[in-house]
Amino acid sequence: MTIIPGSRTAPTADESCPPATDATTTELTALLFGPDRARVHAPWRRLISDPRMHTDHTAGAADRTAASYRRLRLVNDATDAAGLATDPQLLTALHEWTGPVDGALTVLAGIHYNLFLGSLLDHEPHEKRPLDEFLAMDRIGTFLCTELGHGNDATALRTTAVYDRTDRTFTLHTPDAGAQKFMPNTGPAGGPKSAVVAARLLADGRDHGIFLFLTPLSDASGPLPGVTVRPLPLRPGSPVDHCLTSFDEVVLPRQAMLTGDHGRFGPDGSFTSALGSKRKRFLTSIGRVTLGKLCMSASAIGAARTALTTAVRYAHHREVTGSRPDRRIPVWAHRTHHGPLLDALATAYAMTALHRAAVDRWAGRDADDPADVADAERRAAVAKGWITWQARSLIIECRERCGAQGLLPVNGIVSLASDIEGTITAEGDNLALWAKAGAELLHSAPASPAAAPVGDVGDVGDVGDPAVLLSLLGAAEQLHLARARTRLRQAPPGDGLRRWNHASPAALAAVTAHAERSAGAELLATARRAADPQARTLLLGLHRLFALRRVETHSGPLLAAGLLTADQVAGLPDLVEQAMAGLVDDGRRLADAFDLPEEVLATRPIAGPGYQQAFDDPWAHWHPATPAGAGT
């Protein structure tokens, strides 16, 4: 890989920093990726080691988009498409590993395998709707739900599908500009495409709610009759063929409608549904969006861990002048440098642990129990918001710690910073998801802030105990909820929006505390599973640092409630410093445990100690063997 014209090449995998392979690092990796690592994670780790999966940052947008579609086919060649679409662990792991190498590929894979193919597999099969061409990727699938005028209020979609019981067809139509489907990947890149289109079902003059319809969009010659596709302006980050798409009286066969108990037509042409609520019919139709949230979270985690690995490695071999002019030290030696990265490592471990739990919860839900499904959905939504927001902050921190090198796309961090924005908005805007979660927590059974007793915290040191820290985070959540309920009662009656506006800031603070407590609990559970003593000590240290930082942010309400003393609050910074002191010598090991392939890291010059070679001039005068005048 040539970095600049005439330069030397980047270090190879063998020349890069060798990964730590001691028992402690191995144990940390095993705990991060779980007992099913060989089945769930190893195939994708192996795939991204292939040079064909690596992005050429010098290519133009159109060439990069085309390359992403080629990589999508490499993914398809490496897996059973139907099995992938129906396996939450395997599908989220795909996003976790491919996100760092090609953010556009992650978008395309999530749409094709989860939203498109997953929706087809989740609904009733039809003999006239075979899946072979989608499984073989002869046609690529996309998902058209959001409209130009309707995003988070998708239940108000205006695209219509009118049923004609005489010829048993649907007519798909876009009635106005605001009903254009917004941002699906419907451009010509990648070849012929089909979509599942969310449209309002109208039959016999009645509105039955929104359902999905399988719709061919294009062939090798371009959009099909009645389908209009217009490219949107290029957005920052990895380029995808995002477009506006509309339909002008497109006729679809009866089998185009994706049916189930939530809605179908009988032999006589009459519509039946087990659900009386049109909103519930819609949510059932787009049920794949919940797994999509977990896929977006996974992509963010992979990006965050990759940025961290790069930044931590660079910090260990980027040297500056020490206390004496003749002494060089790595920038990692400075507390101002390693402190933010240790905080980021603790957060990344907590993010990973929370995500594993959320995916397992979704995969193990009881689909016949609405309450159980609702709980799993809320966990996915809370995890998605917290993980993607944390990933953005973490990646920006890593970019800054790498200085000007962090701005170069070839080093892989600045592109991750752009791509992470999509994960925050896709599959439900974070703020909207958290507003819903906050309202649900607000109306759940209230608990006392001291329901999980903090215990005897008579001296400052006790606050560092893992059980005490978890209790404090749980208490913070309940205190924010109590405040939200109080504000809800105090708001003027009769205006629901005004009442919610009165309570929502405290409710959102409660969701934050809920996410932090959940992440801390999962990280602590991971630490307690460690068999290697040093791995256990490091994970407990990460948990301590993570939890102390969060208790600091909630220390005001905790102090006011009498759950912390003034001396304990004043002592929190010292406890943080102690936690960092216990981790600083193992920063490289903690990053190496993320297990990124050396083939990937070798494409990022600053991830290796020979990074200056990537920007060297082979004909420069400082090379003694260079003939005079060579290269001119």
PDB file of C-alpha atoms in Angstrom, residues 153-432:
ATOM      1  CA  ASP A 153     -43.287   9.487  12.874  1.00  0.00           C
ATOM      2  CA  ALA A 154     -43.222   6.639  10.362  1.00  0.00           C
ATOM      3  CA  THR A 155     -46.761   5.617  11.300  1.00  0.00           C
ATOM      4  CA  ALA A 156     -47.839   8.672   9.264  1.00  0.00           C
ATOM      5  CA  LEU A 157     -46.267   7.400   6.008  1.00  0.00           C
ATOM      6  CA  ARG A 158     -48.164   8.503   2.887  1.00  0.00           C
ATOM      7  CA  THR A 159     -46.997   6.024   0.232  1.00  0.00           C
ATOM      8  CA  THR A 160     -50.059   3.937  -0.638  1.00  0.00           C
ATOM      9  CA  ALA A 161     -50.729   0.408  -1.850  1.00  0.00           C
ATOM     10  CA  VAL A 162     -54.317   0.171  -3.127  1.00  0.00           C
ATOM     11  CA  TYR A 163     -55.744  -3.343  -3.354  1.00  0.00           C
ATOM     12  CA  ASP A 164     -57.935  -4.269  -6.295  1.00  0.00           C
ATOM     13  CA  ARG A 165     -59.902  -7.354  -5.350  1.00  0.00           C
ATOM     14  CA  THR A 166     -61.003  -7.866  -8.973  1.00  0.00           C
ATOM     15  CA  ASP A 167     -57.560  -8.610 -10.403  1.00  0.00           C
ATOM     16  CA  ARG A 168     -55.978  -9.218  -6.972  1.00  0.00           C
ATOM     17  CA  THR A 169     -53.185  -6.671  -7.398  1.00  0.00           C
ATOM     18  CA  PHE A 170     -51.789  -3.692  -5.496  1.00  0.00           C
ATOM     19  CA  THR A 171     -51.002  -0.320  -6.984  1.00  0.00           C
ATOM     20  CA  LEU A 172     -48.039   1.312  -5.290  1.00  0.00           C
ATOM     21  CA  HIS A 173     -48.023   5.093  -5.469  1.00  0.00           C
ATOM     22  CA  THR A 174     -46.206   8.145  -4.151  1.00  0.00           C
ATOM     23  CA  PRO A 175     -48.837  10.879  -3.750  1.00  0.00           C
ATOM     24  CA  ASP A 176     -46.604  13.922  -3.176  1.00  0.00           C
ATOM     25  CA  ALA A 177     -43.026  15.118  -2.667  1.00  0.00           C
ATOM     26  CA  GLY A 178     -43.076  14.477   1.069  1.00  0.00           C
ATOM     27  CA  ALA A 179     -43.886  10.801   0.447  1.00  0.00           C
ATOM     28  CA  GLN A 180     -40.693  10.091  -1.527  1.00  0.00           C
ATOM     29  CA  LYS A 181     -38.689   7.342   0.116  1.00  0.00           C
ATOM     30  CA  PHE A 182     -35.696   9.028   1.682  1.00  0.00           C
ATOM     31  CA  MET A 183     -32.105   7.735   1.613  1.00  0.00           C
ATOM     32  CA  PRO A 184     -32.424   4.070   0.606  1.00  0.00           C
ATOM     33  CA  ASN A 185     -29.529   2.648  -1.415  1.00  0.00           C
ATOM     34  CA  THR A 186     -31.475   2.432  -4.668  1.00  0.00           C
ATOM     35  CA  GLY A 187     -28.866   3.745  -7.098  1.00  0.00           C
ATOM     36  CA  PRO A 188     -27.365   1.760  -9.980  1.00  0.00           C
ATOM     37  CA  ALA A 189     -24.290   0.652  -8.018  1.00  0.00           C
ATOM     38  CA  GLY A 190     -24.262  -3.038  -7.205  1.00  0.00           C
ATOM     39  CA  GLY A 191     -26.580  -4.160  -9.993  1.00  0.00           C
ATOM     40  CA  PRO A 192     -30.316  -4.983 -10.108  1.00  0.00           C
ATOM     41  CA  LYS A 193     -32.246  -4.325  -6.898  1.00  0.00           C
ATOM     42  CA  SER A 194     -35.539  -5.112  -5.223  1.00  0.00           C
ATOM     43  CA  ALA A 195     -36.994  -3.575  -2.086  1.00  0.00           C
ATOM     44  CA  VAL A 196     -39.478  -4.180   0.628  1.00  0.00           C
ATOM     45  CA  VAL A 197     -41.490  -0.974   0.617  1.00  0.00           C
ATOM     46  CA  ALA A 198     -43.512   0.262   3.577  1.00  0.00           C
ATOM     47  CA  ALA A 199     -46.854   1.532   2.254  1.00  0.00           C
ATOM     48  CA  ARG A 200     -50.315   2.298   3.575  1.00  0.00           C
ATOM     49  CA  LEU A 201     -52.703  -0.505   2.607  1.00  0.00           C
ATOM     50  CA  LEU A 202     -55.997   0.747   1.236  1.00  0.00           C
ATOM     51  CA  ALA A 203     -58.719  -1.779   0.380  1.00  0.00           C
ATOM     52  CA  ASP A 204     -62.401  -1.226  -0.263  1.00  0.00           C
ATOM     53  CA  GLY A 205     -61.993   2.399   0.778  1.00  0.00           C
ATOM     54  CA  ARG A 206     -60.524   1.514   4.185  1.00  0.00           C
ATOM     55  CA  ASP A 207     -57.082   2.253   5.602  1.00  0.00           C
ATOM     56  CA  HIS A 208     -55.704  -0.926   7.173  1.00  0.00           C
ATOM     57  CA  GLY A 209     -52.360   0.498   8.253  1.00  0.00           C
ATOM     58  CA  ILE A 210     -48.830   0.124   6.941  1.00  0.00           C
ATOM     59  CA  PHE A 211     -47.468  -3.136   5.530  1.00  0.00           C
ATOM     60  CA  LEU A 212     -44.416  -4.201   3.531  1.00  0.00           C
ATOM     61  CA  PHE A 213     -44.505  -4.950  -0.202  1.00  0.00           C
ATOM     62  CA  LEU A 214     -41.806  -6.719  -2.208  1.00  0.00           C
ATOM     63  CA  THR A 215     -41.108  -4.446  -5.158  1.00  0.00           C
ATOM     64  CA  PRO A 216     -38.635  -4.878  -8.051  1.00  0.00           C
ATOM     65  CA  LEU A 217     -36.840  -1.561  -8.517  1.00  0.00           C
ATOM     66  CA  SER A 218     -34.334  -1.997 -11.315  1.00  0.00           C
ATOM     67  CA  ASP A 219     -32.693  -4.305 -13.801  1.00  0.00           C
ATOM     68  CA  ALA A 220     -29.405  -4.097 -15.666  1.00  0.00           C
ATOM     69  CA  SER A 221     -30.760  -1.169 -17.695  1.00  0.00           C
ATOM     70  CA  GLY A 222     -31.809   0.952 -14.711  1.00  0.00           C
ATOM     71  CA  PRO A 223     -35.071   1.734 -12.855  1.00  0.00           C
ATOM     72  CA  LEU A 224     -38.155  -0.177 -13.945  1.00  0.00           C
ATOM     73  CA  PRO A 225     -41.253   1.594 -15.369  1.00  0.00           C
ATOM     74  CA  GLY A 226     -43.007   3.702 -12.765  1.00  0.00           C
ATOM     75  CA  VAL A 227     -39.956   3.823 -10.461  1.00  0.00           C
ATOM     76  CA  THR A 228     -38.015   7.075 -10.205  1.00  0.00           C
ATOM     77  CA  VAL A 229     -34.635   7.146  -8.468  1.00  0.00           C
ATOM     78  CA  ARG A 230     -32.737  10.390  -7.877  1.00  0.00           C
ATOM     79  CA  PRO A 231     -29.372  10.515  -6.096  1.00  0.00           C
ATOM     80  CA  LEU A 232     -29.064  12.549  -2.932  1.00  0.00           C
ATOM     81  CA  PRO A 233     -26.100  14.857  -2.312  1.00  0.00           C
ATOM     82  CA  LEU A 234     -22.992  13.076  -1.101  1.00  0.00           C
ATOM     83  CA  ARG A 235     -22.798  12.846   2.684  1.00  0.00           C
ATOM     84  CA  PRO A 236     -19.618  12.707   4.801  1.00  0.00           C
ATOM     85  CA  GLY A 237     -18.138   9.288   5.552  1.00  0.00           C
ATOM     86  CA  SER A 238     -18.066   6.105   3.515  1.00  0.00           C
ATOM     87  CA  PRO A 239     -20.091   6.737   0.335  1.00  0.00           C
ATOM     88  CA  VAL A 240     -23.351   4.845  -0.256  1.00  0.00           C
ATOM     89  CA  ASP A 241     -25.732   5.304  -3.201  1.00  0.00           C
ATOM     90  CA  HIS A 242     -28.393   7.064  -1.108  1.00  0.00           C
ATOM     91  CA  CYS A 243     -31.341   8.229  -3.198  1.00  0.00           C
ATOM     92  CA  LEU A 244     -34.865   9.585  -3.238  1.00  0.00           C
ATOM     93  CA  THR A 245     -37.232   6.958  -4.663  1.00  0.00           C
ATOM     94  CA  SER A 246     -40.828   7.351  -5.791  1.00  0.00           C
ATOM     95  CA  PHE A 247     -43.525   5.243  -7.457  1.00  0.00           C
ATOM     96  CA  ASP A 248     -46.058   6.233 -10.087  1.00  0.00           C
ATOM     97  CA  GLU A 249     -48.919   3.712 -10.146  1.00  0.00           C
ATOM     98  CA  VAL A 250     -46.655   0.630 -10.001  1.00  0.00           C
ATOM     99  CA  VAL A 251     -48.773  -2.543 -10.171  1.00  0.00           C
ATOM    100  CA  LEU A 252     -47.702  -5.429  -7.914  1.00  0.00           C
ATOM    101  CA  PRO A 253     -49.052  -8.987  -7.724  1.00  0.00           C
ATOM    102  CA  ARG A 254     -50.955 -10.169  -4.662  1.00  0.00           C
ATOM    103  CA  GLN A 255     -47.946 -12.117  -3.335  1.00  0.00           C
ATOM    104  CA  ALA A 256     -45.981  -8.861  -3.095  1.00  0.00           C
ATOM    105  CA  MET A 257     -47.610  -8.113   0.263  1.00  0.00           C
ATOM    106  CA  LEU A 258     -45.692  -9.587   3.222  1.00  0.00           C
ATOM    107  CA  THR A 259     -48.379 -11.199   5.339  1.00  0.00           C
ATOM    108  CA  GLY A 260     -48.883 -12.858   8.689  1.00  0.00           C
ATOM    109  CA  ASP A 261     -51.331 -12.866  11.578  1.00  0.00           C
ATOM    110  CA  HIS A 262     -51.033  -9.080  11.679  1.00  0.00           C
ATOM    111  CA  GLY A 263     -52.694  -8.882   8.255  1.00  0.00           C
ATOM    112  CA  ARG A 264     -53.588 -10.912   5.164  1.00  0.00           C
ATOM    113  CA  PHE A 265     -56.267 -11.266   2.504  1.00  0.00           C
ATOM    114  CA  GLY A 266     -58.520 -14.304   2.411  1.00  0.00           C
ATOM    115  CA  PRO A 267     -59.522 -16.239  -0.738  1.00  0.00           C
ATOM    116  CA  ASP A 268     -62.586 -14.009  -1.077  1.00  0.00           C
ATOM    117  CA  GLY A 269     -60.476 -10.858  -1.041  1.00  0.00           C
ATOM    118  CA  SER A 270     -61.441  -9.758   2.465  1.00  0.00           C
ATOM    119  CA  PHE A 271     -58.782  -8.393   4.843  1.00  0.00           C
ATOM    120  CA  THR A 272     -58.275  -9.995   8.265  1.00  0.00           C
ATOM    121  CA  SER A 273     -55.914  -9.202  11.125  1.00  0.00           C
ATOM    122  CA  ALA A 274     -55.345 -10.530  14.618  1.00  0.00           C
ATOM    123  CA  LEU A 275     -54.364  -7.011  15.641  1.00  0.00           C
ATOM    124  CA  GLY A 276     -56.944  -4.278  15.946  1.00  0.00           C
ATOM    125  CA  SER A 277     -54.358  -1.523  16.218  1.00  0.00           C
ATOM    126  CA  LYS A 278     -52.899  -0.169  12.983  1.00  0.00           C
ATOM    127  CA  ARG A 279     -49.825   0.939  14.932  1.00  0.00           C
ATOM    128  CA  LYS A 280     -49.221  -2.621  16.129  1.00  0.00           C
ATOM    129  CA  ARG A 281     -49.614  -3.928  12.593  1.00  0.00           C
ATOM    130  CA  PHE A 282     -46.948  -1.476  11.447  1.00  0.00           C
ATOM    131  CA  LEU A 283     -44.562  -2.341  14.268  1.00  0.00           C
ATOM    132  CA  THR A 284     -44.999  -6.041  13.511  1.00  0.00           C
ATOM    133  CA  SER A 285     -44.241  -5.406   9.846  1.00  0.00           C
ATOM    134  CA  ILE A 286     -40.992  -3.576  10.632  1.00  0.00           C
ATOM    135  CA  GLY A 287     -39.994  -5.840  13.514  1.00  0.00           C
ATOM    136  CA  ARG A 288     -36.537  -6.237  12.001  1.00  0.00           C
ATOM    137  CA  VAL A 289     -35.670  -2.693  13.034  1.00  0.00           C
ATOM    138  CA  THR A 290     -34.928  -3.845  16.596  1.00  0.00           C
ATOM    139  CA  LEU A 291     -32.198  -6.207  15.425  1.00  0.00           C
ATOM    140  CA  GLY A 292     -31.053  -3.354  13.206  1.00  0.00           C
ATOM    141  CA  LYS A 293     -30.459  -1.266  16.328  1.00  0.00           C
ATOM    142  CA  LEU A 294     -28.185  -3.998  17.653  1.00  0.00           C
ATOM    143  CA  CYS A 295     -26.383  -4.137  14.299  1.00  0.00           C
ATOM    144  CA  MET A 296     -25.755  -0.380  14.419  1.00  0.00           C
ATOM    145  CA  SER A 297     -24.466  -0.717  17.986  1.00  0.00           C
ATOM    146  CA  ALA A 298     -22.138  -3.521  16.908  1.00  0.00           C
ATOM    147  CA  SER A 299     -20.722  -1.434  14.086  1.00  0.00           C
ATOM    148  CA  ALA A 300     -20.075   1.409  16.538  1.00  0.00           C
ATOM    149  CA  ILE A 301     -18.320  -0.921  18.982  1.00  0.00           C
ATOM    150  CA  GLY A 302     -16.051  -2.300  16.281  1.00  0.00           C
ATOM    151  CA  ALA A 303     -15.194   1.203  15.128  1.00  0.00           C
ATOM    152  CA  ALA A 304     -14.493   2.384  18.670  1.00  0.00           C
ATOM    153  CA  ARG A 305     -12.242  -0.561  19.479  1.00  0.00           C
ATOM    154  CA  THR A 306     -10.313  -0.079  16.222  1.00  0.00           C
ATOM    155  CA  ALA A 307      -9.765   3.629  16.891  1.00  0.00           C
ATOM    156  CA  LEU A 308      -8.621   2.779  20.404  1.00  0.00           C
ATOM    157  CA  THR A 309      -6.211   0.090  19.271  1.00  0.00           C
ATOM    158  CA  THR A 310      -4.675   2.502  16.779  1.00  0.00           C
ATOM    159  CA  ALA A 311      -4.418   5.355  19.290  1.00  0.00           C
ATOM    160  CA  VAL A 312      -2.993   3.209  22.092  1.00  0.00           C
ATOM    161  CA  ARG A 313      -0.376   1.660  19.814  1.00  0.00           C
ATOM    162  CA  TYR A 314       0.610   5.052  18.453  1.00  0.00           C
ATOM    163  CA  ALA A 315       0.907   6.427  21.980  1.00  0.00           C
ATOM    164  CA  HIS A 316       3.382   3.671  22.856  1.00  0.00           C
ATOM    165  CA  HIS A 317       5.779   4.283  19.946  1.00  0.00           C
ATOM    166  CA  ARG A 318       5.340   8.005  19.282  1.00  0.00           C
ATOM    167  CA  GLU A 319       8.163   9.582  21.297  1.00  0.00           C
ATOM    168  CA  VAL A 320       8.706  13.079  22.648  1.00  0.00           C
ATOM    169  CA  THR A 321      11.480  14.725  24.598  1.00  0.00           C
ATOM    170  CA  GLY A 322      11.522  13.714  28.238  1.00  0.00           C
ATOM    171  CA  SER A 323      12.614  15.585  31.350  1.00  0.00           C
ATOM    172  CA  ARG A 324      16.145  15.717  29.952  1.00  0.00           C
ATOM    173  CA  PRO A 325      16.995  16.772  26.390  1.00  0.00           C
ATOM    174  CA  ASP A 326      18.851  13.507  25.753  1.00  0.00           C
ATOM    175  CA  ARG A 327      15.922  11.325  26.833  1.00  0.00           C
ATOM    176  CA  ARG A 328      13.003  10.279  24.608  1.00  0.00           C
ATOM    177  CA  ILE A 329       9.797   8.886  26.097  1.00  0.00           C
ATOM    178  CA  PRO A 330       6.539   7.634  24.566  1.00  0.00           C
ATOM    179  CA  VAL A 331       3.629  10.049  24.800  1.00  0.00           C
ATOM    180  CA  TRP A 332       1.797   7.277  26.689  1.00  0.00           C
ATOM    181  CA  ALA A 333       4.018   8.133  29.676  1.00  0.00           C
ATOM    182  CA  HIS A 334       2.119  11.396  30.159  1.00  0.00           C
ATOM    183  CA  ARG A 335      -0.946  11.233  32.391  1.00  0.00           C
ATOM    184  CA  THR A 336      -2.626  13.836  30.189  1.00  0.00           C
ATOM    185  CA  HIS A 337      -2.283  11.449  27.262  1.00  0.00           C
ATOM    186  CA  HIS A 338      -2.930   8.010  28.722  1.00  0.00           C
ATOM    187  CA  GLY A 339      -5.693   9.175  31.081  1.00  0.00           C
ATOM    188  CA  PRO A 340      -8.328   9.828  28.392  1.00  0.00           C
ATOM    189  CA  LEU A 341      -7.366   6.617  26.599  1.00  0.00           C
ATOM    190  CA  LEU A 342      -7.708   4.543  29.780  1.00  0.00           C
ATOM    191  CA  ASP A 343     -11.146   6.080  30.307  1.00  0.00           C
ATOM    192  CA  ALA A 344     -11.952   5.132  26.721  1.00  0.00           C
ATOM    193  CA  LEU A 345     -10.705   1.560  27.239  1.00  0.00           C
ATOM    194  CA  ALA A 346     -12.928   1.161  30.297  1.00  0.00           C
ATOM    195  CA  THR A 347     -15.894   2.474  28.324  1.00  0.00           C
ATOM    196  CA  ALA A 348     -15.164   0.223  25.340  1.00  0.00           C
ATOM    197  CA  TYR A 349     -15.079  -2.871  27.547  1.00  0.00           C
ATOM    198  CA  ALA A 350     -18.363  -1.808  29.160  1.00  0.00           C
ATOM    199  CA  MET A 351     -19.920  -1.117  25.740  1.00  0.00           C
ATOM    200  CA  THR A 352     -18.941  -4.574  24.552  1.00  0.00           C
ATOM    201  CA  ALA A 353     -20.323  -6.284  27.656  1.00  0.00           C
ATOM    202  CA  LEU A 354     -23.613  -4.377  27.437  1.00  0.00           C
ATOM    203  CA  HIS A 355     -23.995  -5.211  23.765  1.00  0.00           C
ATOM    204  CA  ARG A 356     -23.394  -8.919  24.307  1.00  0.00           C
ATOM    205  CA  ALA A 357     -26.138  -8.942  26.942  1.00  0.00           C
ATOM    206  CA  ALA A 358     -28.566  -6.984  24.753  1.00  0.00           C
ATOM    207  CA  VAL A 359     -28.055  -9.313  21.774  1.00  0.00           C
ATOM    208  CA  ASP A 360     -28.488 -12.411  23.951  1.00  0.00           C
ATOM    209  CA  ARG A 361     -31.620 -10.893  25.472  1.00  0.00           C
ATOM    210  CA  TRP A 362     -33.119 -10.241  22.045  1.00  0.00           C
ATOM    211  CA  ALA A 363     -32.171 -13.666  20.716  1.00  0.00           C
ATOM    212  CA  GLY A 364     -33.670 -15.353  23.799  1.00  0.00           C
ATOM    213  CA  ARG A 365     -36.895 -13.348  24.018  1.00  0.00           C
ATOM    214  CA  ASP A 366     -40.248 -15.123  24.191  1.00  0.00           C
ATOM    215  CA  ALA A 367     -41.848 -14.016  20.926  1.00  0.00           C
ATOM    216  CA  ASP A 368     -45.292 -15.024  22.238  1.00  0.00           C
ATOM    217  CA  ASP A 369     -45.006 -12.819  25.327  1.00  0.00           C
ATOM    218  CA  PRO A 370     -45.595  -9.125  24.460  1.00  0.00           C
ATOM    219  CA  ALA A 371     -44.155  -7.941  27.764  1.00  0.00           C
ATOM    220  CA  ASP A 372     -40.973  -9.952  27.263  1.00  0.00           C
ATOM    221  CA  VAL A 373     -40.598  -8.661  23.707  1.00  0.00           C
ATOM    222  CA  ALA A 374     -41.143  -5.077  24.895  1.00  0.00           C
ATOM    223  CA  ASP A 375     -38.444  -5.461  27.544  1.00  0.00           C
ATOM    224  CA  ALA A 376     -35.961  -6.863  25.013  1.00  0.00           C
ATOM    225  CA  GLU A 377     -36.805  -4.051  22.579  1.00  0.00           C
ATOM    226  CA  ARG A 378     -36.226  -1.406  25.253  1.00  0.00           C
ATOM    227  CA  ARG A 379     -32.866  -2.934  26.161  1.00  0.00           C
ATOM    228  CA  ALA A 380     -31.830  -2.845  22.505  1.00  0.00           C
ATOM    229  CA  ALA A 381     -32.941   0.783  22.162  1.00  0.00           C
ATOM    230  CA  VAL A 382     -31.171   1.929  25.326  1.00  0.00           C
ATOM    231  CA  ALA A 383     -28.013   0.045  24.366  1.00  0.00           C
ATOM    232  CA  LYS A 384     -28.055   1.501  20.850  1.00  0.00           C
ATOM    233  CA  GLY A 385     -28.319   5.071  22.074  1.00  0.00           C
ATOM    234  CA  TRP A 386     -25.677   4.762  24.762  1.00  0.00           C
ATOM    235  CA  ILE A 387     -23.191   2.714  22.736  1.00  0.00           C
ATOM    236  CA  THR A 388     -23.290   4.857  19.589  1.00  0.00           C
ATOM    237  CA  TRP A 389     -23.049   8.126  21.519  1.00  0.00           C
ATOM    238  CA  GLN A 390     -20.166   6.782  23.588  1.00  0.00           C
ATOM    239  CA  ALA A 391     -18.462   5.495  20.456  1.00  0.00           C
ATOM    240  CA  ARG A 392     -18.610   8.947  18.879  1.00  0.00           C
ATOM    241  CA  SER A 393     -16.988  10.573  21.921  1.00  0.00           C
ATOM    242  CA  LEU A 394     -14.398   7.826  22.134  1.00  0.00           C
ATOM    243  CA  ILE A 395     -13.415   8.027  18.460  1.00  0.00           C
ATOM    244  CA  ILE A 396     -13.081  11.813  18.634  1.00  0.00           C
ATOM    245  CA  GLU A 397     -10.827  11.437  21.681  1.00  0.00           C
ATOM    246  CA  CYS A 398      -8.659   8.936  19.806  1.00  0.00           C
ATOM    247  CA  ARG A 399      -8.447  11.269  16.816  1.00  0.00           C
ATOM    248  CA  GLU A 400      -7.231  14.081  19.037  1.00  0.00           C
ATOM    249  CA  ARG A 401      -4.693  11.904  20.831  1.00  0.00           C
ATOM    250  CA  CYS A 402      -3.179  11.013  17.451  1.00  0.00           C
ATOM    251  CA  GLY A 403      -2.744  14.670  16.535  1.00  0.00           C
ATOM    252  CA  ALA A 404      -2.410  15.574  12.866  1.00  0.00           C
ATOM    253  CA  GLN A 405      -1.894  11.907  11.956  1.00  0.00           C
ATOM    254  CA  GLY A 406      -5.408  11.266  13.200  1.00  0.00           C
ATOM    255  CA  LEU A 407      -6.733  13.559  10.465  1.00  0.00           C
ATOM    256  CA  LEU A 408      -5.339  11.421   7.648  1.00  0.00           C
ATOM    257  CA  PRO A 409      -7.895   8.968   6.229  1.00  0.00           C
ATOM    258  CA  VAL A 410      -5.172   6.368   5.700  1.00  0.00           C
ATOM    259  CA  ASN A 411      -4.817   6.034   9.488  1.00  0.00           C
ATOM    260  CA  GLY A 412      -8.445   5.017   9.694  1.00  0.00           C
ATOM    261  CA  ILE A 413      -9.733   7.165  12.557  1.00  0.00           C
ATOM    262  CA  VAL A 414     -11.219  10.230  10.879  1.00  0.00           C
ATOM    263  CA  SER A 415     -13.313   8.043   8.568  1.00  0.00           C
ATOM    264  CA  LEU A 416     -14.674   6.191  11.594  1.00  0.00           C
ATOM    265  CA  ALA A 417     -15.644   9.537  13.104  1.00  0.00           C
ATOM    266  CA  SER A 418     -17.721  10.318  10.013  1.00  0.00           C
ATOM    267  CA  ASP A 419     -19.282   6.878   9.748  1.00  0.00           C
ATOM    268  CA  ILE A 420     -20.366   6.800  13.391  1.00  0.00           C
ATOM    269  CA  GLU A 421     -22.891   9.563  12.727  1.00  0.00           C
ATOM    270  CA  GLY A 422     -24.972   7.183  10.639  1.00  0.00           C
ATOM    271  CA  THR A 423     -25.255   4.681  13.488  1.00  0.00           C
ATOM    272  CA  ILE A 424     -26.685   7.390  15.732  1.00  0.00           C
ATOM    273  CA  THR A 425     -29.517   8.134  13.300  1.00  0.00           C
ATOM    274  CA  ALA A 426     -30.172   4.805  11.542  1.00  0.00           C
ATOM    275  CA  GLU A 427     -32.810   2.360  12.838  1.00  0.00           C
ATOM    276  CA  GLY A 428     -34.354   5.090  14.991  1.00  0.00           C
ATOM    277  CA  ASP A 429     -32.816   8.394  16.019  1.00  0.00           C
ATOM    278  CA  ASN A 430     -31.125   8.006  19.404  1.00  0.00           C
ATOM    279  CA  LEU A 431     -32.973  10.837  21.095  1.00  0.00           C
ATOM    280  CA  ALA A 432     -36.359   9.571  19.929  1.00  0.00           C
TER     281      ALA A 432
END
